Coordinates of C-alpha atoms in Angstrom, one line a residue:
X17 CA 89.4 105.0 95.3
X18 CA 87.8 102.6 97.9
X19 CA 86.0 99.5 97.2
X20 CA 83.0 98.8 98.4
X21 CA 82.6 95.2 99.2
X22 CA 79.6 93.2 100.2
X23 CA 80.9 89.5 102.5
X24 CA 78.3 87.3 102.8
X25 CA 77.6 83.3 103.3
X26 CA 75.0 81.9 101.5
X27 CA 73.5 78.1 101.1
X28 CA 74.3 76.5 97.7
X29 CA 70.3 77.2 96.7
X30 CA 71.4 81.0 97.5
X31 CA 69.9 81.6 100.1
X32 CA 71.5 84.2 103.1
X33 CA 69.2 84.1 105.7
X34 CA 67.1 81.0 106.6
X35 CA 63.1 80.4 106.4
X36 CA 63.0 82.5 110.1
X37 CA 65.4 85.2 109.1
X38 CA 68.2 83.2 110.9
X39 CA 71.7 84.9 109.2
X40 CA 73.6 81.7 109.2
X41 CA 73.3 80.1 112.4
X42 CA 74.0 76.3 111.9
X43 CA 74.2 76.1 108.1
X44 CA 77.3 77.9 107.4
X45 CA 80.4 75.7 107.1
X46 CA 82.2 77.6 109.5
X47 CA 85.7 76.2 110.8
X48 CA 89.0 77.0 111.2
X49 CA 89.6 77.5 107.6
X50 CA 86.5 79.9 107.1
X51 CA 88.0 82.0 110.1
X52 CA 91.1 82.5 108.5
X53 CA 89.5 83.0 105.1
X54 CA 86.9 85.9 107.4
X55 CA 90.5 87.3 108.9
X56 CA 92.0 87.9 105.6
X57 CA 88.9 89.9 103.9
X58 CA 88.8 92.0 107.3
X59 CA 92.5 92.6 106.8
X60 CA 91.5 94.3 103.5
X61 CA 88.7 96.6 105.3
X62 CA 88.9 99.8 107.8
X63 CA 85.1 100.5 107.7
X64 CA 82.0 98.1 108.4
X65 CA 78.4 98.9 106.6
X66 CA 75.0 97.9 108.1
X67 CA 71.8 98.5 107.7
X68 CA 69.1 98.5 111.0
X69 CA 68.9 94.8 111.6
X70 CA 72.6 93.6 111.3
X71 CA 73.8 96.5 113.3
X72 CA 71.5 95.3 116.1
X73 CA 72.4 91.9 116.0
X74 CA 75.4 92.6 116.0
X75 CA 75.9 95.3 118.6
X76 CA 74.2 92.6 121.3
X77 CA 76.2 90.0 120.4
X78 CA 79.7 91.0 119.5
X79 CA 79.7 94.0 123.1
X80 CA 79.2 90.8 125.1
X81 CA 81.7 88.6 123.6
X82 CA 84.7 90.1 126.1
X83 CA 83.4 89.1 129.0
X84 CA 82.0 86.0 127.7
X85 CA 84.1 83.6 129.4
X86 CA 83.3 80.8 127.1
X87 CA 84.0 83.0 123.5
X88 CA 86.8 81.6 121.7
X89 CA 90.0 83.1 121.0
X90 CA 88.7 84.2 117.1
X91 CA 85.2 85.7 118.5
X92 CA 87.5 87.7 121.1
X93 CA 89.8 88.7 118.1
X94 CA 87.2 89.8 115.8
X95 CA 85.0 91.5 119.0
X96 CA 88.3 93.9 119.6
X97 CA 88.4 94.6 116.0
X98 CA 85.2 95.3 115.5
X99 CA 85.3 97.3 118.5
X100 CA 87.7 99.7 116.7
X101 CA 86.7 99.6 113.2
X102 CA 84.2 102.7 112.2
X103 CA 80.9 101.3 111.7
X104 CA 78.3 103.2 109.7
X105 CA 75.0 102.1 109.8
X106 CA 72.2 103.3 107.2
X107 CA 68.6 103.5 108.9
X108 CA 65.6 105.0 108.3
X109 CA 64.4 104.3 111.4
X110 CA 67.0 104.2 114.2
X111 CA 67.0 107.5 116.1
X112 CA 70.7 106.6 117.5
X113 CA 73.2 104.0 117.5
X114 CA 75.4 103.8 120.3
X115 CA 78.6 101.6 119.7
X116 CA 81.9 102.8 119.5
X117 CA 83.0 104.5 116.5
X118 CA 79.3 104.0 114.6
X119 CA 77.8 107.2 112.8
X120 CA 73.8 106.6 112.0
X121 CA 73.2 107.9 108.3
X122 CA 69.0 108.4 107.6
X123 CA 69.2 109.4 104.1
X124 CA 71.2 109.8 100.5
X125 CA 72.4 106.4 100.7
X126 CA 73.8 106.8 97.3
X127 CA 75.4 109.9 98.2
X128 CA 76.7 108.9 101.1
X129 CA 78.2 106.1 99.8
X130 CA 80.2 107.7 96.8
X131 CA 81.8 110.3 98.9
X132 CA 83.0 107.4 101.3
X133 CA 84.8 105.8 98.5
X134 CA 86.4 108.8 97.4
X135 CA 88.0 109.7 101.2
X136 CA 91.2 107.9 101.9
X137 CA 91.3 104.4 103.1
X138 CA 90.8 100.4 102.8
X139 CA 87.7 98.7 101.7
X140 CA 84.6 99.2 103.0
X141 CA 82.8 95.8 104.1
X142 CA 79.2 95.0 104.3
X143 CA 79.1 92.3 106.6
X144 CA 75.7 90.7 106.3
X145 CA 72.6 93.0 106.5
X146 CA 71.3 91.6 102.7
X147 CA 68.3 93.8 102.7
X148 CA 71.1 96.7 102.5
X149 CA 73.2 95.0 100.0
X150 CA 70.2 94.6 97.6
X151 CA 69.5 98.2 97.7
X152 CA 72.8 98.9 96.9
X153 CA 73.4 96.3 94.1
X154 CA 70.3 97.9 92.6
X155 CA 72.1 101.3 92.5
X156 CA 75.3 99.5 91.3
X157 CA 77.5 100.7 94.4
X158 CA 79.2 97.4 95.2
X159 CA 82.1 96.4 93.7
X160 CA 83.3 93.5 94.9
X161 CA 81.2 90.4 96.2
X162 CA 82.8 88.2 98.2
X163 CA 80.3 85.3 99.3
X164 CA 81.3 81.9 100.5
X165 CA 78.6 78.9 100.1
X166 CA 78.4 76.2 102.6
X167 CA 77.6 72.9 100.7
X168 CA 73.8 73.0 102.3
X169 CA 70.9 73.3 100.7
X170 CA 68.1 75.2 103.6
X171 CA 65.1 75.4 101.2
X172 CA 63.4 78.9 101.4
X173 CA 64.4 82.3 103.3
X174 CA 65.9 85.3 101.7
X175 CA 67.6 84.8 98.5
X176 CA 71.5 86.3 98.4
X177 CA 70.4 88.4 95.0
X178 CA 66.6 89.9 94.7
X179 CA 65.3 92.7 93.1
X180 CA 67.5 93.5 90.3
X181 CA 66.4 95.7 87.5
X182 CA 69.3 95.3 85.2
X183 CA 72.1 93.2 84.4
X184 CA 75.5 93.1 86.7
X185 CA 78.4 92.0 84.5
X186 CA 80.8 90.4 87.2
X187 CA 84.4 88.7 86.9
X188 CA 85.7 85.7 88.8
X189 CA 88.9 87.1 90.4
X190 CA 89.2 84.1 93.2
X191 CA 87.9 81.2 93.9
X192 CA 89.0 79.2 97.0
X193 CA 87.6 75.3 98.1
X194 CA 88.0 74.4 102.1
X195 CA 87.8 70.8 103.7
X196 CA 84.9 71.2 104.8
X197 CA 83.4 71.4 101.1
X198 CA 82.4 75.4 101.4
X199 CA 84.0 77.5 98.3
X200 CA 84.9 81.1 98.4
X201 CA 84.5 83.0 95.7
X202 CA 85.2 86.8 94.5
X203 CA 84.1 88.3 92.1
X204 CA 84.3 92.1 91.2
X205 CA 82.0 94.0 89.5
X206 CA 82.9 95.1 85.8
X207 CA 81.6 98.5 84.8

């Protein structure tokens, strides 16, 4: 059966989006290290899950990254692959999306999601979109986390766990330090 697995950075007060509703930009330790640490958790993935907002942001930056002629090597590297990669996008809102290989799903989240780990496959990744992921950690679906915190502390924004009714027993199946003082850490979710 497929995993689904939410990849996230947060600060080291837990926070995944900054006091603006900025995902990451200038807090996250990212180097050279985190980009290899990114590469291997994609390796594990054939299917990327957003909700409205990531999707967006996403889809405006990462279509312009190819003829962006200052994008590094790694952003041209992760553009292709998540040029290929089937993206599914959960919104109650959107009318359409229009990326390559994305599929718009409006409603039975749950449902939706338990079929998808039952069809043949890698992981499925949730790369950002933490309004999505704390819907779906209420309704138990994830079961991995894999969040790296950058040693920062950013104050206020939106906290990396809200709005959970019950208790999630979880297991510490990696943990990982880089240079540059972030930690990686993976846990999986013990049912």
């Amino acid at each position: 059966m497929r995993k689904l697995v939410l990849f996230l950075h947060a600060s080291l007060d837990g926070f995944v989006e900054g006091p603006n509703g900025e995902m990451d930009i200038g807090w996250v330790s990212y180097d050279a290290d985190l980009e290899k640490h990114a590469k291997e958790i994609l390796s594990t993935a054939d299917t990327v899950i957003w909700g409205r907002e990531t999707y967006q942001m996403m889809h405006s930056y990462w279509t312009s990254v190819p003829s962006d002629p200052s994008a590094s090597q790694h952003e041209r590297n992760h553009a292709e692959w998540i040029e290929k990669t089937p993206k599914i996008v959960f919104s109650t809102t959107l009318e359409k999306v229009e990326w390559n290989n994305s599929r718009l799903v409006k409603e039975d989240v749950e449902e939706e999601i338990k079929n998808l780990k039952q069809q043949p496959g890698k992981d499925m990744v949730i790369l950002g979109s933490p309004r999505l992921a704390h819907y779906l950690m209420q309704l138990d679906l994830i079961d991995e986390y894999k969040i790296t915190v950058s040693p920062v502390l950013i104050g206020s924004g939106l906290p990396l766990f809200q709005g959970l009714k019950e208790k999630i027993n979880l297991k510490l199946i990696e943990n990982k330090t880089f240079d540059s003082g972030a930690i990686a850490l993976v846990y999986q979710t013990v049912r």
